Tab-separated table of C-alpha atoms (C1' of nucleotides) in Angstrom:
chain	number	residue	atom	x	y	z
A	577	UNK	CA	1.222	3.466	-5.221
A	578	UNK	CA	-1.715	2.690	-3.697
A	579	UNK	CA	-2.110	3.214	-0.165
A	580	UNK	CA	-5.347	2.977	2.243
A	581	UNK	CA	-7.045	5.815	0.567
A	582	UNK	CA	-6.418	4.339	-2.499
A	583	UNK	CA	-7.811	0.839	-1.791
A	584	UNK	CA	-10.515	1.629	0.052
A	585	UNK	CA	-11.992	4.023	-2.881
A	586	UNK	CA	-11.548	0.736	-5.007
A	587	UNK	CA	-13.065	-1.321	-1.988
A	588	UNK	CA	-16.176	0.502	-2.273
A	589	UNK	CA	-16.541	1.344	-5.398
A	590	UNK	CA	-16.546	-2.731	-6.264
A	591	UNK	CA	-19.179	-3.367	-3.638
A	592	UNK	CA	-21.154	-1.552	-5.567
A	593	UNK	CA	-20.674	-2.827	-8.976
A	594	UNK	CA	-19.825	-6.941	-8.238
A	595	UNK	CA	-21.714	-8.065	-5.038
A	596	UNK	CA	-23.839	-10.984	-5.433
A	597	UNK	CA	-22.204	-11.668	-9.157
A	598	UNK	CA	-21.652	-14.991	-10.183
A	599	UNK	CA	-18.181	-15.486	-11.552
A	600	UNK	CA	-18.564	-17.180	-15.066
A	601	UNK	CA	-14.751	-17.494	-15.852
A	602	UNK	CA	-11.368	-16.804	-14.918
A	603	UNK	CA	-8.180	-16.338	-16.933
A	604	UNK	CA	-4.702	-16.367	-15.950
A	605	UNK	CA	-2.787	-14.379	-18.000
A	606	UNK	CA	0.443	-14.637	-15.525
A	607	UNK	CA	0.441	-17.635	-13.074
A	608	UNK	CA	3.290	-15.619	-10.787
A	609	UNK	CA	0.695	-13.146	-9.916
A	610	UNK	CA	-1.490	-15.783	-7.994
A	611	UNK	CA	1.513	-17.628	-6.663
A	612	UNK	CA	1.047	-20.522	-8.805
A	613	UNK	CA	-1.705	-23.518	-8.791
A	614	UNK	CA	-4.055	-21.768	-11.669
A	615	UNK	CA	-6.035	-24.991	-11.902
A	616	UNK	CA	-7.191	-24.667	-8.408
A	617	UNK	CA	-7.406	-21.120	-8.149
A	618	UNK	CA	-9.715	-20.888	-10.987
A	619	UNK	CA	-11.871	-23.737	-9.781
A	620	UNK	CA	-12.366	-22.300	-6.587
A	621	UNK	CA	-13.517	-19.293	-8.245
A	622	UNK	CA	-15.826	-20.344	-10.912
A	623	UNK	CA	-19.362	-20.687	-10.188
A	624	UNK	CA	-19.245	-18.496	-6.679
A	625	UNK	CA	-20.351	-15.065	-5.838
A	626	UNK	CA	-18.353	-12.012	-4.386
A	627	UNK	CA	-20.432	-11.472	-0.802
A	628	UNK	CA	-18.562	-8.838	0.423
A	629	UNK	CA	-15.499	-6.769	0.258
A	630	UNK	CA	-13.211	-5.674	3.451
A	631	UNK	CA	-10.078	-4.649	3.440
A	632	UNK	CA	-7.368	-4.668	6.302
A	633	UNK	CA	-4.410	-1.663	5.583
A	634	UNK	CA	-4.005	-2.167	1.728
A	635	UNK	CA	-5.056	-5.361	1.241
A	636	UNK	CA	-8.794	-6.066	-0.212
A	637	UNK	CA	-10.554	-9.610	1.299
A	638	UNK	CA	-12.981	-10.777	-1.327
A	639	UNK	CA	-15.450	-12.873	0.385
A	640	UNK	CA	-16.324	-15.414	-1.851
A	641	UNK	CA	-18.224	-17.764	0.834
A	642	UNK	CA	-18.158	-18.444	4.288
A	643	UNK	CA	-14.879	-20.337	4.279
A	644	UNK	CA	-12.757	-18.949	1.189
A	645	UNK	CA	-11.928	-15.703	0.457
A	646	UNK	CA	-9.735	-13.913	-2.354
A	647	UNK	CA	-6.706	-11.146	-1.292
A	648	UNK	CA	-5.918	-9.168	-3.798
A	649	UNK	CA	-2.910	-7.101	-2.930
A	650	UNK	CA	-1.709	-4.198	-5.398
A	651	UNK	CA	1.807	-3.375	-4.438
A	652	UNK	CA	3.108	-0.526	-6.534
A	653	UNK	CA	1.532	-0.430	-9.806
A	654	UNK	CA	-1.627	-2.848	-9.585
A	655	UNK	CA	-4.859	-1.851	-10.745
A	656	UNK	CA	-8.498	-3.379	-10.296
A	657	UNK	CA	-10.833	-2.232	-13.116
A	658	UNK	CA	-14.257	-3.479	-13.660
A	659	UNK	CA	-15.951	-2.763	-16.963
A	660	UNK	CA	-19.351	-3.704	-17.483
A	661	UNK	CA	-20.627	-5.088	-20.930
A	662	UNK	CA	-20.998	-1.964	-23.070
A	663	UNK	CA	-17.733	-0.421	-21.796
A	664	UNK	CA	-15.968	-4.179	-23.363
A	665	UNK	CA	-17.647	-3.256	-26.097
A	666	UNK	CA	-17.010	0.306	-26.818
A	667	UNK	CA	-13.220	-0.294	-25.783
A	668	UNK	CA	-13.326	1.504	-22.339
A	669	UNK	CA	-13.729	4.698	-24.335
A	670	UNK	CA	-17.283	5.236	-23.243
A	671	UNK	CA	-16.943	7.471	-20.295
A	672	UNK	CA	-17.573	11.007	-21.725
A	673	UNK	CA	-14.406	12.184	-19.257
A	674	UNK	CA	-16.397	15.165	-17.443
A	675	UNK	CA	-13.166	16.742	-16.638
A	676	UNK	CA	-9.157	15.767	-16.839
A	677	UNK	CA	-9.052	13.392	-14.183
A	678	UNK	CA	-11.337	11.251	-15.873
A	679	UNK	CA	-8.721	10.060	-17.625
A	680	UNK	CA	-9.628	6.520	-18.806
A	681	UNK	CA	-7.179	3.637	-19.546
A	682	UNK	CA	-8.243	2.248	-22.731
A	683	UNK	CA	-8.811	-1.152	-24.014
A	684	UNK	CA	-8.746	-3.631	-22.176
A	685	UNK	CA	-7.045	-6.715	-21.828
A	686	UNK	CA	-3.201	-4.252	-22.316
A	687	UNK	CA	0.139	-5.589	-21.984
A	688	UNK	CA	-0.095	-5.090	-18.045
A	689	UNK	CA	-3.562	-7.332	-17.286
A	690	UNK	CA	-2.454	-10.463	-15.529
A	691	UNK	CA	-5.815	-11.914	-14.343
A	692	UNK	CA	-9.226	-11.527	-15.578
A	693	UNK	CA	-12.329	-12.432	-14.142
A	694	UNK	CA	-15.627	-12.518	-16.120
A	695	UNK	CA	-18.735	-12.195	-14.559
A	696	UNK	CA	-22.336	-13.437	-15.169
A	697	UNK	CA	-23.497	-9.524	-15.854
A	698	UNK	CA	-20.975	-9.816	-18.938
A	699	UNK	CA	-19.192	-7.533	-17.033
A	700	UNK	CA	-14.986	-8.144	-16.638
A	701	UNK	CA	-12.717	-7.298	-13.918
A	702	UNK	CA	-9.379	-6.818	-14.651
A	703	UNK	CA	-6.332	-7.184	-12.854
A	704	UNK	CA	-3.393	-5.273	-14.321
A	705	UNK	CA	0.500	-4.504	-12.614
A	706	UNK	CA	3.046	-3.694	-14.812
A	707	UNK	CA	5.403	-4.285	-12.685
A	708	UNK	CA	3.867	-7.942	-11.100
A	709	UNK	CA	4.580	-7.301	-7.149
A	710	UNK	CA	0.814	-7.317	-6.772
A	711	UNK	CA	-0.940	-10.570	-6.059
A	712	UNK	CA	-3.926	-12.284	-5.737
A	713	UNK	CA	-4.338	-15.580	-3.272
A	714	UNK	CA	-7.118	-17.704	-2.235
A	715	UNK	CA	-7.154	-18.156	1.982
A	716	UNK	CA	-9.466	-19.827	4.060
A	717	UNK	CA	-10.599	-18.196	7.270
A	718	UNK	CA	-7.810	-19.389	9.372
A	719	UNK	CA	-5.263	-18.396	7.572
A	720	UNK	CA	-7.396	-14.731	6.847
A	721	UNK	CA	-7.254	-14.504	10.511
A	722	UNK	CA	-3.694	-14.698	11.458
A	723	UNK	CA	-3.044	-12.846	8.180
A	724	UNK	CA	-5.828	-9.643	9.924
A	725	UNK	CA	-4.058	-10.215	13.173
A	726	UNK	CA	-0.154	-9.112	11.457
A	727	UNK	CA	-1.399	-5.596	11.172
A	728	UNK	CA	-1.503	-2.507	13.453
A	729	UNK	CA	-4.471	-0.645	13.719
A	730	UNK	CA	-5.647	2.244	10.851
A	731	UNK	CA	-5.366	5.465	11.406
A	732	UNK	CA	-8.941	6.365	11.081
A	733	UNK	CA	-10.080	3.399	13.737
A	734	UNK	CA	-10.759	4.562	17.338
A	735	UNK	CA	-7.729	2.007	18.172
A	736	UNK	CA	-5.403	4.392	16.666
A	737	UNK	CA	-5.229	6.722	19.124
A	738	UNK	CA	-3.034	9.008	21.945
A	739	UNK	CA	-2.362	6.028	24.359
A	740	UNK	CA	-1.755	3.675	21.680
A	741	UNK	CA	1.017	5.923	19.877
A	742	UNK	CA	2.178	6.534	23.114
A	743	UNK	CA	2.906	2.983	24.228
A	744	UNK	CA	3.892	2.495	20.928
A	745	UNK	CA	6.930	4.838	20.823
A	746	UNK	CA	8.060	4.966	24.365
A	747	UNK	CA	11.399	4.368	24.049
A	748	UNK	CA	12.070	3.370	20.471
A	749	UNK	CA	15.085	4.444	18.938
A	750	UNK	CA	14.248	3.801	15.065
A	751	UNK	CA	12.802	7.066	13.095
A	752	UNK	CA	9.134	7.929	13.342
A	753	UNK	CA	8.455	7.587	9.457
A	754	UNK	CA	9.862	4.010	9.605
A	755	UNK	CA	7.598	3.063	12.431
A	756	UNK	CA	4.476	4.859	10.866
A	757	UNK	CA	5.053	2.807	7.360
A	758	UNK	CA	5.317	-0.316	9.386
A	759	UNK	CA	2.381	-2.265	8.556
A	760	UNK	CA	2.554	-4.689	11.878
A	761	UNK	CA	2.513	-1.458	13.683
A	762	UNK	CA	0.026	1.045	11.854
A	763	UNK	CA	-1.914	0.008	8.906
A	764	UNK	CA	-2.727	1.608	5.712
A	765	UNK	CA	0.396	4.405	5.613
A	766	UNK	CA	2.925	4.273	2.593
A	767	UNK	CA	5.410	6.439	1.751
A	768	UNK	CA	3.282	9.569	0.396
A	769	UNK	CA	0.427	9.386	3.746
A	770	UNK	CA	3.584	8.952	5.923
A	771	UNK	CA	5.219	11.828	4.788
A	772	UNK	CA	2.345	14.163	4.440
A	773	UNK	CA	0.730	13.184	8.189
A	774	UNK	CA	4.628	13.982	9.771
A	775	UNK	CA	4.078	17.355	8.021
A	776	UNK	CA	0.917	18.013	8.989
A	777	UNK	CA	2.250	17.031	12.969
A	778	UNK	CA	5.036	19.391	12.184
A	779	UNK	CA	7.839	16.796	12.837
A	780	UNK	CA	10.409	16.147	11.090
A	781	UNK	CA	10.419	12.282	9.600
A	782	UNK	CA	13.969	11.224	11.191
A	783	UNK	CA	12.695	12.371	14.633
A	784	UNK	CA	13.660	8.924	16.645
A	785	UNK	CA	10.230	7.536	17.439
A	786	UNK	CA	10.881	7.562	21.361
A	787	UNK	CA	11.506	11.183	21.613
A	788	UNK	CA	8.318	12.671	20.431
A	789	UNK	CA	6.636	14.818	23.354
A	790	UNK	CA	3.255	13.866	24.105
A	791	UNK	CA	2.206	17.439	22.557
A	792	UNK	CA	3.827	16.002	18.971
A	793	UNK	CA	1.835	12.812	19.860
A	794	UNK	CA	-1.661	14.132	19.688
A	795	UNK	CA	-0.613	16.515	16.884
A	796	UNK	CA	0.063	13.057	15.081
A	797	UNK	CA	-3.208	11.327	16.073
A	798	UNK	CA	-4.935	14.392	14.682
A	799	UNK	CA	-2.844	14.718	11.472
A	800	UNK	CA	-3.104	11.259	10.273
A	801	UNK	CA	-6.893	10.753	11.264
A	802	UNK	CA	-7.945	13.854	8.919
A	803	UNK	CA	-5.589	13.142	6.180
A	804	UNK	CA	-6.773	9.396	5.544
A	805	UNK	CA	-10.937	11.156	5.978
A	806	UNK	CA	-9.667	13.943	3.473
A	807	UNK	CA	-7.957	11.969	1.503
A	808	UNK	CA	-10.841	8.659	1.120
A	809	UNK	CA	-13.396	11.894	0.863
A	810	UNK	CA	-11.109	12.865	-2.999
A	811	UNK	CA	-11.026	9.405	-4.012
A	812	UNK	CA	-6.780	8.990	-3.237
A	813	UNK	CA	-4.016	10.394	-4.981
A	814	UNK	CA	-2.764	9.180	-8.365
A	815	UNK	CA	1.109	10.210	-8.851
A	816	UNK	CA	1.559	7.584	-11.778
A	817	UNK	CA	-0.401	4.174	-12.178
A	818	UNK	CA	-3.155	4.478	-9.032
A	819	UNK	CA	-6.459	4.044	-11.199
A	820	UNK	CA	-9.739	3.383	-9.249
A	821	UNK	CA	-12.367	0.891	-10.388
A	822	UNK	CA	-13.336	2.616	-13.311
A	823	UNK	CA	-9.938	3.721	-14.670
A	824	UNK	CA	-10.117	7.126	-12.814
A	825	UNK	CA	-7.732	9.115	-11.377
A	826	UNK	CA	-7.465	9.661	-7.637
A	827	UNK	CA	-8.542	13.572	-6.804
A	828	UNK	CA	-5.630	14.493	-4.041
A	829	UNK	CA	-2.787	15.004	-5.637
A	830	UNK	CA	-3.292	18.399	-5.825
A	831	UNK	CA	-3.975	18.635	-2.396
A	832	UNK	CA	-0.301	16.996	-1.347
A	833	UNK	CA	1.310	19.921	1.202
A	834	UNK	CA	5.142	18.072	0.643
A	835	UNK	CA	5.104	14.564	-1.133
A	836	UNK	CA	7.177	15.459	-4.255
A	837	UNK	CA	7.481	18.637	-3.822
A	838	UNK	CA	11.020	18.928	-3.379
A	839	UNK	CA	12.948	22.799	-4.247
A	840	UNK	CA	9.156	24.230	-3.778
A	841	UNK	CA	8.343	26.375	-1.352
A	842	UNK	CA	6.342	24.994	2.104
A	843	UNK	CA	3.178	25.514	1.920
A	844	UNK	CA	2.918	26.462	5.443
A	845	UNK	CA	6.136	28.740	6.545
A	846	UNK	CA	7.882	29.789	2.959
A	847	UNK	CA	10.366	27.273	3.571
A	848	UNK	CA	11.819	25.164	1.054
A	849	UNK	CA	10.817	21.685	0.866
A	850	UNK	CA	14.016	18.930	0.731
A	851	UNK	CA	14.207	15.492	-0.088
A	852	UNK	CA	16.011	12.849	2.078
A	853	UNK	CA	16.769	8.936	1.672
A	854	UNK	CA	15.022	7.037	5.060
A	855	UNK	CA	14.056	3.855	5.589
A	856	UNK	CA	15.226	3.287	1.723
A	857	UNK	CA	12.637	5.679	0.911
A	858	UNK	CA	12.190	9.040	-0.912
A	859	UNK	CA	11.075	11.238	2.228
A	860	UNK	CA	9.636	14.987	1.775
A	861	UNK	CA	9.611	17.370	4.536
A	862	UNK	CA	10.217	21.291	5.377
A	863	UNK	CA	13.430	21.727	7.297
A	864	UNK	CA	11.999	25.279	8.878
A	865	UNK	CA	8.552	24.151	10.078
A	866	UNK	CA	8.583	20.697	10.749
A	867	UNK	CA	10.825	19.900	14.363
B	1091	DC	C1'	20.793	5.173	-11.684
B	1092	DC	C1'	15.998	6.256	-9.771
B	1093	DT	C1'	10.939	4.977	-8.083
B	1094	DT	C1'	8.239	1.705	-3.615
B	1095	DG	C1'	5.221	-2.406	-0.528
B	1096	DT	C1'	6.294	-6.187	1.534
B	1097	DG	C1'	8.488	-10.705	2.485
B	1098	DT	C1'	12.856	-12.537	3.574
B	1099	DT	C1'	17.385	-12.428	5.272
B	1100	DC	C1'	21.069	-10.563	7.753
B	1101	DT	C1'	23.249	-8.042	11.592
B	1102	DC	C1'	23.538	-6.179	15.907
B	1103	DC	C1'	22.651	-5.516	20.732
B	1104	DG	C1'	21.226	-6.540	25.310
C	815	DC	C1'	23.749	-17.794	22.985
C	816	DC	C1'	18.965	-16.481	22.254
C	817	DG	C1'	15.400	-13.292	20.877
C	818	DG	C1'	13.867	-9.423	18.993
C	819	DA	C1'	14.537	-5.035	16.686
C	820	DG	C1'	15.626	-2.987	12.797
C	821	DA	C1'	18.282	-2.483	8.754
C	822	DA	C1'	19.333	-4.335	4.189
C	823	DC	C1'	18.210	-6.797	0.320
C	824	DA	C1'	15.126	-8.991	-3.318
C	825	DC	C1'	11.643	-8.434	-6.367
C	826	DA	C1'	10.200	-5.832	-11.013
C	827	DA	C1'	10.076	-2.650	-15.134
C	828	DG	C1'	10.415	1.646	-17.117
DNA sequence: CCTTGTGTTCTCCG
DNA sequence: CCGGAGAACACAAG
């Protein structure tokens, strides 16, 4: 599931590897996962460069020039790997694997791989989702505008702060974790960030936004601003199908204080971690500790 | 049955 | 009755 840590640690990983790459050829191996229209889609793409790579809350703006640009949006179970040409070669096998979470994928195109893109370094970048929520879509700049303007500020932009939480929950009635994993509202939180930031605040997720003191507030501002540093700083957290650009595992899973640790022991008072349904969502928290 | 990000649709309330 | 908030559902595959 990848969140903002997640996507940024792809974000600049590829603007390292692709920038300034001519794209020699694109294959669509599932039309649903670029919302149809594969003749234009690959047309567009052919023959341009990749000039630079944003990304607004979980979504990843390929800048392809100064009027088009390519979203690429993983959902749940997309993945964006990039081999270059001795990796294609040696099957994606090549990386020695310094330690476990070097895990690597394995050849590539799999059963999952839904777009490819081949590049004029001979290097590929492949788009896999199992599960085919992901999507990529060509926008021009109008439309990538009103698209940017849909989303709340990120936790780790100056935006994001006391005064804006504060006007932002006055006198809502819905539950804080809904609000925080509303992407018009705050950007870049899913369901593991949400949970662990609410821990880290001490508050308990089905708190009703609008009663939060201003105390719990700034606790929150703090929280979720050095969980999405900490977390970018280990690369994300892989619980099942995250893989960065090179088919490696994010590094902060094992840093998680409540996400999926449900029957275990809190971290932080001895308590014992439950598991609730909110917002149609798994939610973690420690009944003792968190208010 | 469970898992979740987001777009769409539905319901409710003021 | 309108508008917006927020909940519920749809999607998908293992």
């Amino acid at each position: 599931m990848p969140e903002l840590p997640e996507v940024e640690t792809i974000r600049c990983d590829l603007s390292a590897q692709i920038l300034g790459i001519r794209i020699r050829a694109v294959q669509v191996l599932a039309v649903k996962s670029i919302g149809g229209g594969s003749k234009k889609f690959i047309a567009t793409l052919v023959g341009s460069k990749f000039q630079q790579i944003d990304r607004i809350g979980k979504l990843l703006i390929f800048k392809i020039n100064p009027k088009s640009y390519l979203l690429i949006h993983l959902k749940m179970t997309g993945q964006l790997i990039y081999r270059d040409q001795r990796q294609i070669i040696l099957g994606g096998h090549s990386e020695p694997g310094k330690g476990e979470k070097r895990r690597i994928i394995g050849d590539l195109p799999n059963k999952s791989t839904r777009v490819i893109i081949s590049l004029a370094n001979n290097a590929k970048l492949y788009f896999n989702d199992q599960r085919r929520f992901g999507y990529l879509r060509l926008v021009d700049s109008l439309a990538l505008e009103k698209i940017k303007a849909g989303f709340g500020p990120e936790p780790g932009q100056s935006a994001f702060n006391e005064n804006f939480l504060v006007n932002l929950l006055a006198s809502r009635s819905r539950n804080i974790k809904a609000l925080l994993l509303d992407q018009k509202q705050v950007a870049g939180l899913g369901n593991i960030y949400a949970d662990e930031a609410l821990f880290l605040a001490g508050i308990r997720p089905d708190r009703p936004a609008g009663s939060l003191s201003l105390a719990e507030i700034k606790r929150l501002v703090k929280s979720a601003k050095e969980l999405i540093k900490l977390a970018i700083k280990h690369r994300g957290t892989t619980f099942s199908d995250y893989r960065d650009a090179s088919g490696r595992q994010g590094g902060f899973l094992t840093r998680l204080q409540v996400y999926g640790r449900r029957g275990q022991k809190c971290y932080r008072c001895g308590g014992i971690i439950t598991k609730i349904k909110l917002a149609g969502r798994g939610t973690h928290f420690c009944p003792r500790c968190q208010k």
